[in-house]
Every structure is written in C-alpha cells, then in structure tokens.
Amino acid sequence: MTPILIKIDEEIQRLTNTLIQQQQQDGSWRFCFENGTTIDAYVIILFRTLNIQNEALIRQLHDRILAEQQPEGYWKLFPDEEEGNLSASVEAYYALLYSGYSQTTDEPIRRAKRFIQSKGGLGKVASILTQAILAATGQRKWPLSISSIPLEVLLLPASFPINFFEFSAYSRVHLISMLIMADRHYSIKTDQTPDLSDLHVDPMNTDEQPARAFQEMQDSIQAGLRRLIGTPRSIHEAATTKAEQFILQRIESDGTLYSYASSTILMIYALLALGYDQQHPLITRAVQGITAMQYRSDGKTTIQNSPSTLWDTALITYAMQEAGMADDHATIRGAAAYLLSRQHHHSGDWSIHNPNTLPGGWGFSETNTMNPDVDDATAALRAIRSLSPANPSYRESWNRGLHWVLSMQNNDGGWPAFEKNTNNEMLTWLAIEGAKSAAIDPSEADLTGRTLEYLGNFTGLDTRHDFIKRGTNWLMNHQENDGSWYGRWGICYIYGTWAALTGLKAANISFEHETVQKGAQWLFNIQNADGGWGESCRSDRLRHYVPLGESTPSQTAWALDALIAVHPQSTAAMDKGIYRLIASLQEDKWTASYPTGAGLPGHLYVHYHSYRYIWPLLTLSHYRRKFGPKS
C-alpha cells in the first residue's frame, strides 16, 4: 500500500473512532451550530426586557460576547472582516450594558462606543434584524423599509404578483413579527434599558431614501390593496388577526417559531405588541425553547440560532457508511432509526407552491416538524439508502422522501432550499440590506448540485431522464465565467463548485465536457501553496471569489472531493491536498473554526463544529475507494 493510502487509512480510523465516541444514546450527533455573537446579544436584551431571572446564562453570554471584542473596540462576523462590523458591534455594546455586568465607564465599552460613533452611529446600522431589535426596545424608530409595508399585504390573494407567500419561508417568519410591531409603532423599555441616545451621531438621517424599484413595489402593493373589499378599519382588523394566526400556527412543540431563535425572539416582542402578558404561556414556552438552544463548548456558552442535529446526524451517518462501516453496526442502526423518526409527516407552507404532494422531507433541527428542506432531505436519504431494500419501514421512508425531493424541482430546472418557485425578483427590491439573499428562495447551484449527486449516485438516474437533464442544464447555464459556481449556503464558490461538479459527474456528464473541465481547472488555479484551499466570507458580499490566504479543513475537503469525483486518476496536486487536509486535522489553528457556512450572506455566518469531521472523512473515503487497491 502506498504511503498516502496508509495515511488515509489511519486518519479514517481516527475520525471514525472519534465520531463513534461522540454519538448520543438516541443515535444522533449534537455538535454546535455557532453563529457569532448576534443571537447571544439578542437573548440578553430579551431576557432583561422580560425580567427573566437566569443570571447564570446571562453572565455566560455576556462573558462570551466580551471575549470576542477586538482590541480596536469592535466585533467581527468573521476573522478577516475588515474594519469590524457595525451591526455586530452595536448588538454587542447594547447587550453588554443591558446585562448589567458591564458599565459605561469600562474601557471595553468606551472603546466600543468610539468605534460605533466613528462609523456613523445607530443610523448607519445595516442589518434589518439589528434595526428591529433597536426599534422594539425603543432605541430608534421603525425603519421605513418595514413600516412602509402595510400589514394588509397579508390579505392579498395568492394570484396577485406580490403576496406574503411569495416571500421565502425564512424571511416570512421574521418579517411577520416586524410588520406587526411596526404597524403598532411598538417599543418596550424597562428601568434597566441602557440609554443609547449618544450613539445617534446623525439623528436626522436614520433612513435612506428608498430606491425607485422599492417605490414600484410599493405602488404594486397599493394597487392590490385597493381591490380589497371592506372599510379600512375592518380590513386592518382582518390583517391583524391573520398575522397573529400566522404566528400561532407555526409554533413548534418546543415553543419556538419555525425552530429559529431569531424569529422566536421577534415573535415574543410581536406577541407583546398584540397585548399578550409577559407571563403568557406562549411567551414562557418560547423563552424555554430559546434557552434550550444553548451550547457550551471550550468553557464558553452560546445560543444556537437553529441547532443542526438532523443535518449533522444525516451527514455523519452517510460519511461513516462511505468509510466502510457496515449497515448492521450499532452506530449506523441507531443513527438511521433516529433519522427515520424525524421524517416529516405533515404538510407545511412548502405545499402552497407544491400542492398534491405527500410530505416526506426532513428539517435542519430536531424540533423542526413543518419546514423541511431539500438539502436535509437528500442528506437523510443518503444515510438510510442502504437499509431500505431489506426493511419495509426504511423503504417506505425512502420512497416518500425521494418523491418529495423530485416534486421540489423548480420550473427553471434547479432546486431551491425550502419552497418551490419562490423567485419573485420584485421582492428583492425591498429597501432591506440582504433582501436579495433573504426575500426569495430561488434555484441555487449548491442545492441543485447536491440533489443531482444524490439522484445520480443513489437512484441511478441520469440525463436520459428529463428532470435530470433540466437540472444539469440549469447548472451549466449558471456557471461563472471563471469556471466556478456560487454556493448560497456555504462559503462560497468552493462550496458551490464542489456541489456542481459532483452533481454533474453523478448525472453522467463526462470529465471531458467543457463545463466540468473549467470547473476542475478553477479549483486547481486557486489551490494554496500548502496544498489546501481556503475562501473568505467576503466572497458572498462581493459576489466573486476572495481567497482567505490560509487553508481550512472543510473547504480543502470540498475542493478535493470535487476533483476526486471528476478526475479519472489522482494528480500530484490532489495528493498534496490530501496531505494538507490530514495535517490540518491535527492542528488547532483559527482556520479550523473559520465559518464556512452562510445563514444570511453578509450578516450571519456559521461555524459548524461538525465540519472538521464530516467532510474530511467523506473526502478521504472517496479517495481510497476510487484510487486505492481494488478488492
């Protein structure tokens, strides 16, 4: 056996043993879904607003936020973010003061204040979530981008070009609470609320003038509202009732709204705006749900926005099977049973655009029962595939899941994340930072590529089938000029290119095809001198590849996995990458915790603690299978 294969075998064994030891009794894996300091800050502000006596958690969150402050006084969303992040710094400053464990006279607070003022103060905060938290707690007026959208938009019929269900699922569950609060000009202060008035550097200029496209959207909404029948008062009351019911019908069993901490925090403020008592069971239960999302690691506590238990468990199960673990191994049996128990059996909002389809997807989080997504569904289906031929329960689950994934294909041939055909470009005209990424859920290269990879490698379907052909055509038509693809849910072009190339290969597109050649060559062109790959989170702000300057484990694994999939034999550059990947797993550098996931491009980045295990294990297993000795 060659030296590289000996190294690969040793690392596969080490990773596998580590994962076996970390599996929970219920068959799942529970790694941290780390989102920076944003959610931690919101929770402190919320708990102080509601006078919730959980001092241990508040102090832990305070200490973590303070520890993340940079010497210059600001906070960042990712390590190489230039000049700090104003929204993150405002959130942190506000939460530290509201906690009561930091004072305005403390040097870290004074440094933060100087940074915030130097960047224009509260009026220059770009994040709509930050703006909403500030408005809900009386620190600024509601932004025009929200307050100018009438609550009556909920009454517009589905046939109208602009209606509430044309927004993406994840934007709806955040927007609804903001619309309720803005409609009522709601805000709440307590005796403990910090005074942030000195952060209003230019209080006369807190809203920019809306763009012409935004005004066109407003005109379209008003045209629709004129068709509604009834007095203005009755119409408004009907809209308020519908908004409240929208929220109540989407609360999960753990009390959270759609299983997101961010939307749940906004929901609590919206319920207060609607007149709910602070001690109401819905609010109490929601607080418990948020509290349960805490994760303690390396002596620090954070609140996960949406724990990644299903995603991690599905991916790890599949990776261990690819590494050679038998289906009857206790680890696989336990994980598969856990996944089987979490398949969705009830229709959710996804069925509005995809009617007459039986439910069969999976969600991202354990408590998610109504918001499945294509990526989690294919991940779970990969994990249970080998158990389905001999077991009727898994076979039925597999068939339902496969049917659901196929039904989610968009009319343009690609696949979305959560909902079919929600690609109304007019909604991206909202005067909201990040609206282009949040307002709609269009076909994406990472979702389309991953779905094609699953369908090609696990169902035997290829371009002889029309829906596969349309999917491959979509990918080919959306390749960047340099040969890469943009990946919405990972960072970013490496992620998208990996997904696209592995998907095209699984669909039986030849290595000789120009599209595949360009994609593979792009990956070779951006390989680092040390043999690895690394991309900055700045890529998805600038919408072009930005090198990180260092190699990360997950991005190195993605690039290698794509090259392994399409290349008929290994190359010296690929072998160098394998050695760098293995070496990186023994290191404890900042690159190991660099966020390589995107929750909301430009505003919410994710460090998946599981990724340093999943993707290297998968890539090393694929290398061994393809280039190792044939049994």
XYZ file of C-alpha atoms in Angstrom:
631
model
C 0.000 0.000 0.000
C 1.320 3.478 -0.882
C 2.310 5.949 1.868
C -0.627 8.249 1.074
C -3.138 5.404 1.402
C -1.592 4.331 4.708
C -2.019 7.903 5.978
C -5.600 7.992 4.687
C -6.487 4.716 6.386
C -5.050 5.895 9.678
C -6.989 9.151 9.542
C -10.241 7.466 8.521
C -9.898 5.149 11.505
C -9.164 8.042 13.855
C -12.100 10.119 12.620
C -14.447 7.148 12.752
C -13.458 6.262 16.315
C -13.865 9.872 17.407
C -17.371 10.068 15.944
C -18.451 6.747 17.465
C -17.481 8.062 20.882
C -19.473 11.265 20.378
C -22.739 9.648 19.288
C -25.643 10.231 21.688
C -27.797 7.465 23.172
C -30.688 8.350 20.842
C -28.452 7.798 17.800
C -27.884 11.462 16.986
C -24.809 13.685 16.989
C -25.069 17.082 18.674
C -22.415 19.486 17.527
C -22.546 23.239 17.946
C -24.072 25.430 15.237
C -22.119 28.582 16.099
C -23.358 31.937 14.792
C -21.062 34.590 16.205
C -22.404 36.882 18.949
C -25.624 38.141 17.361
C -28.106 35.694 18.904
C -26.306 35.818 22.263
C -26.789 39.589 22.308
C -30.469 39.378 21.350
C -31.121 36.849 24.127
C -29.573 39.092 26.771
C -31.685 42.037 25.572
C -34.836 39.885 25.510
C -34.257 38.345 28.945
C -33.653 41.739 30.537
C -36.735 43.136 28.783
C -38.863 40.330 30.251
C -37.065 40.422 33.633
C -36.152 36.742 33.307
C -34.023 35.638 36.226
C -31.462 33.423 34.552
C -28.333 35.135 35.780
C -26.019 32.204 35.113
C -26.882 32.138 31.397
C -26.890 35.930 31.034
C -23.461 36.152 32.644
C -22.090 33.359 30.438
C -23.396 35.047 27.290
C -22.021 38.393 28.473
C -18.580 36.897 29.035
C -18.526 35.231 25.620
C -19.524 38.448 23.854
C -16.901 40.437 25.745
C -14.223 37.864 24.933
C -14.945 38.272 21.209
C -14.261 42.029 21.213
C -11.246 43.068 19.145
C -8.530 45.334 20.576
C -9.799 48.203 18.406
C -13.152 48.015 20.191
C -15.300 46.372 17.529
C -16.750 42.935 16.840
C -16.460 40.933 13.626
C -18.655 38.395 11.858
C -15.572 36.505 10.655
C -11.851 36.837 11.444
C -10.755 38.598 8.264
C -13.641 41.076 8.145
C -12.013 44.414 7.506
C -12.614 47.338 9.876
C -15.077 45.468 12.055
C -18.847 45.141 11.755
C -21.058 47.998 12.884
C -24.251 45.976 13.374
C -22.486 43.270 15.384
C -20.724 45.936 17.459
C -23.964 47.761 18.260
C -25.641 44.494 19.274
C -22.725 43.551 21.499
C -22.438 47.016 23.088
C -26.171 47.125 23.803
C -26.267 43.603 25.274
C -23.191 44.087 27.455
C -24.699 47.200 29.021
C -28.197 45.684 29.314
C -26.767 42.633 31.102
C -25.616 44.849 33.948
C -22.228 43.137 34.021
C -20.568 45.907 32.001
C -20.728 49.625 32.706
C -20.378 52.696 30.513
C -17.142 53.557 32.337
C -15.489 50.213 31.492
C -12.654 50.567 28.994
C -14.015 47.862 26.600
C -17.349 49.691 26.487
C -15.676 53.033 25.890
C -13.648 51.555 23.021
C -16.806 50.059 21.521
C -18.603 53.390 21.787
C -15.799 55.208 19.986
C -15.897 52.678 17.154
C -19.690 52.871 16.773
C -19.628 56.669 16.699
C -16.759 56.684 14.193
C -18.859 54.571 11.825
C -21.888 56.858 11.919
C -23.754 55.506 14.928
C -27.076 53.722 15.101
C -28.375 55.386 11.957
C -25.805 53.522 9.861
C -26.665 50.050 11.140
C -27.414 47.938 8.067
C -28.771 44.666 9.495
C -32.576 44.639 9.477
C -32.580 42.318 12.492
C -30.433 44.767 14.462
C -32.702 47.617 13.395
C -35.744 45.632 14.533
C -34.288 44.857 17.974
C -33.344 48.524 18.426
C -36.823 49.665 17.366
C -38.618 47.075 19.515
C -36.744 48.272 22.582
C -37.183 51.984 21.972
C -33.723 52.904 20.681
C -34.822 54.086 17.234
C -37.970 54.476 15.154
C -39.092 51.615 12.970
C -37.183 51.648 9.662
C -39.079 52.845 6.615
C -38.263 49.590 4.827
C -40.561 47.811 7.305
C -43.040 50.473 8.401
C -43.919 51.303 4.783
C -45.173 47.733 4.166
C -48.817 47.694 5.302
C -49.963 44.752 7.393
C -52.814 44.387 4.899
C -50.339 42.803 2.466
C -51.241 39.538 4.214
C -54.713 39.748 2.681
C -53.545 39.903 -0.923
C -54.555 36.687 -2.742
C -52.041 34.115 -3.948
C -52.910 35.055 -7.525
C -51.563 38.575 -7.003
C -47.931 39.172 -8.122
C -46.976 40.449 -4.646
C -48.369 38.361 -1.809
C -46.988 37.249 1.503
C -46.316 33.670 0.426
C -44.096 34.846 -2.416
C -41.522 35.698 0.257
C -39.173 32.880 1.239
C -40.143 30.781 4.248
C -37.328 32.094 6.412
C -37.991 35.746 5.557
C -41.749 35.393 6.230
C -41.322 34.145 9.790
C -39.075 37.094 10.605
C -40.948 39.719 8.608
C -44.359 38.932 10.099
C -43.335 39.955 13.628
C -41.632 43.103 12.375
C -44.737 44.115 10.419
C -46.928 43.646 13.500
C -44.642 45.778 15.659
C -44.118 48.475 13.040
C -47.880 48.646 12.431
C -48.393 49.436 16.119
C -45.279 51.587 16.461
C -44.409 49.214 19.273
C -41.473 49.525 21.644
C -40.799 48.497 25.217
C -38.330 49.894 27.731
C -37.565 48.915 31.300
C -35.765 50.586 34.174
C -32.667 48.654 33.093
C -32.760 49.666 29.426
C -29.468 51.388 28.542
C -29.609 54.870 27.079
C -28.103 54.683 23.605
C -29.034 58.233 22.600
C -25.380 59.268 22.410
C -24.915 56.691 19.634
C -27.224 58.678 17.332
C -24.461 60.564 15.541
C -26.858 61.994 12.953
C -30.387 61.558 14.360
C -31.929 63.401 11.399
C -30.721 60.798 8.915
C -31.711 57.324 10.130
C -33.466 56.260 6.933
C -32.082 56.441 3.449
C -34.330 57.402 0.577
C -35.902 54.282 -0.950
C -34.784 53.279 -4.409
C -37.075 53.640 -7.394
C -37.546 49.870 -7.603
C -38.766 49.840 -3.995
C -41.311 52.526 -4.827
C -42.503 50.468 -7.803
C -43.062 47.543 -5.456
C -44.973 49.819 -3.086
C -47.165 51.004 -5.964
C -47.900 47.381 -6.844
C -48.891 46.620 -3.238
C -51.198 49.646 -3.093
C -52.841 48.588 -6.340
C -53.608 45.242 -4.768
C -54.919 46.762 -1.548
C -57.418 48.862 -3.494
C -59.074 45.614 -4.581
C -59.814 44.542 -1.007
C -63.450 44.887 -0.005
C -64.435 46.450 3.323
C -63.859 49.520 5.435
C -60.247 50.412 6.180
C -60.833 49.518 9.828
C -62.341 46.093 9.112
C -59.610 45.307 6.594
C -56.933 46.269 9.092
C -58.510 44.170 11.829
C -58.678 41.203 9.470
C -54.998 41.668 8.598
C -54.021 41.842 12.277
C -55.947 38.658 13.036
C -54.352 36.892 10.091
C -50.883 37.994 11.190
C -51.458 36.692 14.703
C -52.815 33.383 13.412
C -49.883 33.039 11.035
C -47.545 33.092 14.029
C -49.618 30.853 16.288
C -49.974 28.167 13.629
C -46.197 27.909 13.143
C -45.030 27.477 16.717
C -43.199 24.189 17.235
C -43.667 21.900 20.234
C -40.626 23.435 21.967
C -42.261 26.869 21.805
C -40.084 28.301 19.039
C -41.306 29.855 15.813
C -40.184 27.627 12.938
C -37.335 26.373 15.193
C -35.254 29.569 14.732
C -34.094 31.550 17.780
C -34.033 34.795 15.769
C -37.659 34.556 14.602
C -38.737 33.398 18.074
C -37.184 36.454 19.721
C -39.020 38.727 17.286
C -42.211 36.700 17.846
C -42.096 37.362 21.596
C -41.903 41.110 21.015
C -44.729 40.856 18.469
C -46.929 38.989 20.951
C -46.274 41.737 23.492
C -47.269 44.277 20.840
C -50.526 42.358 20.355
C -51.279 42.638 24.059
C -50.071 39.291 25.389
C -48.935 39.352 29.018
C -45.237 38.796 29.638
C -46.153 35.700 31.665
C -48.387 34.237 28.952
C -47.691 30.508 28.430
C -46.752 31.089 24.771
C -44.053 33.548 25.796
C -42.845 31.411 28.687
C -42.623 28.371 26.437
C -40.805 30.354 23.741
C -38.229 31.507 26.271
C -37.717 27.893 27.347
C -37.240 26.882 23.713
C -34.592 29.556 23.168
C -32.853 28.659 26.420
C -32.669 25.016 25.326
C -30.686 26.094 22.245
C -27.643 26.959 24.363
C -24.415 25.085 23.743
C -21.379 25.041 25.986
C -18.004 24.364 24.380
C -14.439 25.145 25.425
C -15.707 26.876 28.554
C -17.965 29.276 26.609
C -21.744 29.327 26.196
C -23.606 30.441 23.082
C -27.188 30.314 21.802
C -27.509 28.449 18.528
C -29.931 30.022 16.082
C -31.111 26.615 14.918
C -29.327 23.510 16.261
C -28.002 21.407 13.380
C -28.766 17.996 14.902
C -30.598 16.492 11.897
C -28.128 17.849 9.362
C -25.094 16.675 11.310
C -26.561 13.253 12.070
C -27.519 12.585 8.457
C -24.155 13.692 7.081
C -22.124 11.785 9.680
C -24.121 8.592 9.127
C -23.516 8.797 5.381
C -19.814 9.644 5.819
C -19.277 6.658 8.100
C -21.003 4.361 5.622
C -18.746 5.718 2.862
C -15.792 4.992 5.165
C -16.805 1.344 5.200
C -18.923 0.982 8.323
C -21.453 -1.836 7.884
C -25.187 -1.174 7.915
C -25.673 -3.550 10.842
C -23.159 -1.681 13.007
C -24.847 -0.339 16.138
C -23.733 3.194 15.244
C -25.488 3.102 11.867
C -28.589 1.344 13.195
C -29.024 3.909 15.958
C -28.488 6.893 13.677
C -30.799 5.564 10.967
C -33.572 4.908 13.484
C -33.189 8.446 14.780
C -33.431 9.877 11.259
C -36.432 7.715 10.423
C -38.269 9.091 13.460
C -37.702 12.670 12.334
C -39.081 12.463 8.791
C -41.939 14.921 8.277
C -45.455 13.562 8.006
C -47.479 16.774 7.799
C -47.700 19.359 5.038
C -46.281 22.779 5.761
C -46.030 26.056 3.886
C -43.958 24.311 1.199
C -47.201 22.699 -0.048
C -48.646 26.095 -1.036
C -46.375 26.190 -4.090
C -46.186 22.404 -4.322
C -49.739 21.104 -3.779
C -50.920 17.496 -4.041
C -47.552 16.161 -2.850
C -47.227 13.883 0.149
C -44.851 15.131 2.867
C -41.581 13.265 3.105
C -38.752 15.714 3.738
C -36.541 16.344 6.748
C -35.741 19.574 8.562
C -32.473 21.003 9.838
C -33.221 20.914 13.557
C -34.598 18.219 15.808
C -37.711 20.203 16.763
C -38.459 21.208 13.163
C -41.653 19.424 12.057
C -43.085 21.790 9.434
C -40.243 23.377 7.476
C -38.315 20.650 5.605
C -35.622 21.487 3.092
C -34.165 19.763 0.067
C -30.585 19.586 1.379
C -31.530 17.911 4.658
C -33.879 15.564 2.832
C -31.215 14.304 0.441
C -28.722 14.047 3.319
C -31.119 11.823 5.280
C -31.950 9.778 2.187
C -28.253 9.081 1.568
C -27.982 7.842 5.149
C -30.918 5.403 5.003
C -30.500 4.231 1.408
C -28.641 1.009 2.133
C -31.152 -0.024 4.792
C -34.202 0.400 2.572
C -34.022 -2.751 0.405
C -34.384 -5.147 3.342
C -36.526 -3.099 5.717
C -40.087 -2.041 4.765
C -40.065 0.968 7.131
C -36.941 2.414 5.562
C -38.152 1.536 2.070
C -41.392 3.442 2.585
C -39.479 6.376 4.082
C -37.049 6.326 1.154
C -39.850 6.317 -1.424
C -41.706 9.191 0.236
C -38.521 11.199 0.596
C -37.452 10.616 -2.995
C -40.873 11.617 -4.294
C -40.828 14.787 -2.194
C -37.353 15.813 -3.416
C -38.319 15.279 -7.055
C -41.500 17.302 -6.573
C -39.495 20.275 -5.287
C -37.711 20.940 -8.581
C -38.320 24.486 -9.767
C -39.776 25.230 -13.167
C -36.365 26.525 -14.288
C -34.801 23.086 -13.653
C -32.874 23.870 -10.474
C -33.706 23.125 -6.849
C -34.448 25.600 -4.020
C -33.858 25.129 -0.297
C -37.328 25.327 1.261
C -40.072 26.213 -1.198
C -40.715 25.710 -4.867
C -40.881 28.574 -7.389
C -40.452 31.407 -4.865
C -38.300 33.553 -7.102
C -40.230 36.798 -7.500
C -37.467 39.286 -8.226
C -39.720 42.207 -7.281
C -39.388 41.193 -3.620
C -35.637 41.761 -3.780
C -36.404 45.436 -4.318
C -37.218 45.768 -0.631
C -35.103 48.512 0.899
C -33.581 45.938 3.246
C -29.919 45.019 3.429
C -29.579 41.424 2.218
C -33.067 41.272 0.657
C -31.641 39.653 -2.469
C -30.492 36.660 -0.406
C -33.321 36.560 2.145
C -36.536 37.622 0.424
C -36.675 34.798 -2.113
C -35.634 31.132 -2.328
C -34.525 30.578 -5.931
C -32.670 27.682 -7.519
C -29.087 27.557 -6.265
C -26.013 25.751 -7.550
C -25.280 24.057 -4.224
C -28.853 22.754 -3.818
C -29.093 21.692 -7.461
C -25.686 20.026 -7.487
C -26.259 18.178 -4.226
C -29.671 16.962 -5.396
C -28.247 15.717 -8.699
C -25.435 13.963 -6.805
C -27.978 12.154 -4.668
C -30.227 11.246 -7.603
C -27.350 10.074 -9.793
C -25.370 8.107 -7.220
C -28.237 6.716 -5.159
C -31.141 6.232 -7.572
C -29.296 5.503 -10.813
C -30.974 8.380 -12.662
C -29.055 10.335 -15.289
C -29.560 12.764 -18.180
C -31.746 10.279 -20.027
C -34.447 11.455 -17.606
C -35.899 14.865 -18.347
C -35.740 16.264 -14.817
C -32.057 15.319 -14.538
C -31.367 16.883 -17.918
C -33.092 20.095 -16.869
C -31.076 20.152 -13.644
C -27.754 19.718 -15.437
C -28.730 22.371 -17.973
C -29.503 24.769 -15.130
C -26.049 24.188 -13.639
C -24.291 24.610 -16.973
C -26.174 27.847 -17.613
C -25.236 29.248 -14.188
C -21.510 28.575 -14.213
C -19.434 31.718 -13.651
C -17.108 32.875 -16.407
C -14.076 31.712 -14.419
C -15.476 28.169 -14.155
C -16.815 28.347 -10.579
C -20.350 28.289 -9.168
C -21.762 30.391 -6.338
C -22.947 28.347 -3.333
C -25.673 30.047 -1.268
C -25.419 28.008 1.954
C -21.650 27.582 2.196
C -18.597 29.751 1.716
C -18.969 30.047 -1.121
C -17.554 29.483 -4.601
C -15.540 26.483 -3.453
C -18.722 25.093 -1.915
C -20.848 25.771 -4.983
C -18.240 24.376 -7.368
C -17.887 21.194 -5.289
C -21.652 20.682 -5.300
C -21.981 21.408 -9.029
C -19.106 19.177 -10.146
C -20.112 16.200 -8.002
C -23.692 16.630 -9.216
C -22.730 16.765 -12.879
C -20.482 13.719 -12.501
C -23.263 11.745 -10.793
C -25.583 12.692 -13.673
C -23.046 11.063 -16.003
C -21.584 14.229 -17.500
C -18.141 13.328 -18.831
C -14.871 14.664 -17.416
C -14.138 15.810 -20.962
C -17.144 18.137 -21.009
C -16.086 21.780 -21.186
C -18.165 22.739 -18.139
C -16.518 20.077 -15.958
C -13.057 20.902 -17.295
C -13.495 24.600 -16.500
C -14.764 23.866 -13.000
C -11.922 21.478 -12.171
C -9.310 23.822 -13.576
C -10.674 26.684 -11.489
C -10.183 24.599 -8.341
C -6.590 23.815 -9.311
C -5.984 27.501 -10.078
C -6.992 28.625 -6.571
C -5.135 25.892 -4.665
C -2.914 27.338 -1.935
C 0.836 26.821 -1.885
C 0.462 24.483 1.113
C -1.808 22.219 -0.954
C -5.097 23.200 0.649
C -7.956 25.554 -0.163
C -9.495 28.456 1.718
C -12.064 31.122 0.852
C -13.081 34.262 2.696
C -16.619 35.052 3.811
C -16.138 38.288 1.890
C -16.835 36.280 -1.269
C -20.573 36.323 -0.749
C -20.667 40.061 -0.136
C -18.625 40.899 -3.210
C -20.116 38.017 -5.242
C -16.766 36.881 -6.545
C -14.110 34.568 -5.159
C -11.925 36.084 -2.441
C -9.046 33.922 -1.172
C -8.673 33.550 2.580
C -4.909 33.255 2.374
C -4.984 30.126 4.537
C -6.448 26.645 4.117
C -9.477 25.404 6.050
C -10.332 21.716 6.593
C -13.855 21.793 5.160
C -13.025 23.882 2.086
C -9.973 21.743 1.349
C -12.170 18.663 1.634
C -14.815 20.129 -0.701
C -12.289 21.026 -3.382
C -10.622 17.623 -3.188
C -13.910 15.732 -3.173
C -14.943 17.510 -6.383
C -11.623 16.731 -8.059
C -11.732 13.109 -6.902
C -15.236 12.776 -8.357
C -14.403 14.066 -11.825
C -10.752 13.034 -12.329
C -10.044 9.538 -13.668
C -6.831 9.346 -11.612
C -5.188 11.284 -8.832
C -2.663 14.019 -9.572
C 0.315 15.373 -7.656
C -1.695 18.478 -6.759
C -4.547 16.367 -5.377
C -2.156 14.216 -3.339
C -0.569 17.357 -1.926
C -4.058 18.478 -0.951
C -4.721 15.168 0.802
C -1.566 15.517 2.897
C -2.529 19.114 3.786
C -6.039 18.014 4.743
C -4.758 15.296 7.061
C -2.222 17.661 8.632
C -4.884 20.335 9.215
C -6.918 17.921 11.310
C -4.063 17.673 13.808
C -3.770 21.454 14.140
C -5.607 23.833 16.444
C -5.402 26.985 14.334
C -8.004 29.701 13.777
C -8.666 28.222 10.358
C -10.264 25.164 11.993
C -13.033 27.372 13.399
C -13.362 29.760 10.449
C -17.068 29.997 9.462
C -17.660 28.117 6.217
C -21.470 28.180 6.345
C -23.776 31.074 5.442
C -27.054 31.644 7.274
C -27.711 35.059 5.744
C -24.975 36.285 3.410
C -23.445 39.475 4.723
C -24.966 39.134 8.182
C -24.993 35.624 9.640
C -22.122 33.173 9.204
C -21.856 29.689 10.655
C -19.039 27.679 12.160
C -20.267 24.098 12.069
C -18.282 22.275 14.756
C -19.066 19.029 12.922
C -17.499 20.019 9.624
C -13.904 19.240 10.596
C -15.012 15.593 10.907
C -17.679 15.150 8.216
C -16.107 16.490 5.057
C -12.535 15.224 5.610
C -13.900 11.743 6.418
C -16.029 11.757 3.282
C -13.232 13.021 1.051
C -10.615 10.595 2.354
C -13.067 7.710 1.943
C -13.817 8.724 -1.643
C -10.108 8.972 -2.445
C -9.466 5.499 -1.020
C -12.419 3.985 -2.848
C -11.513 5.464 -6.229
C -7.706 5.425 -6.203
C -6.922 2.684 -3.700
C -6.352 -1.022 -4.383
C -9.347 -2.785 -5.860
C -10.571 -5.751 -3.848
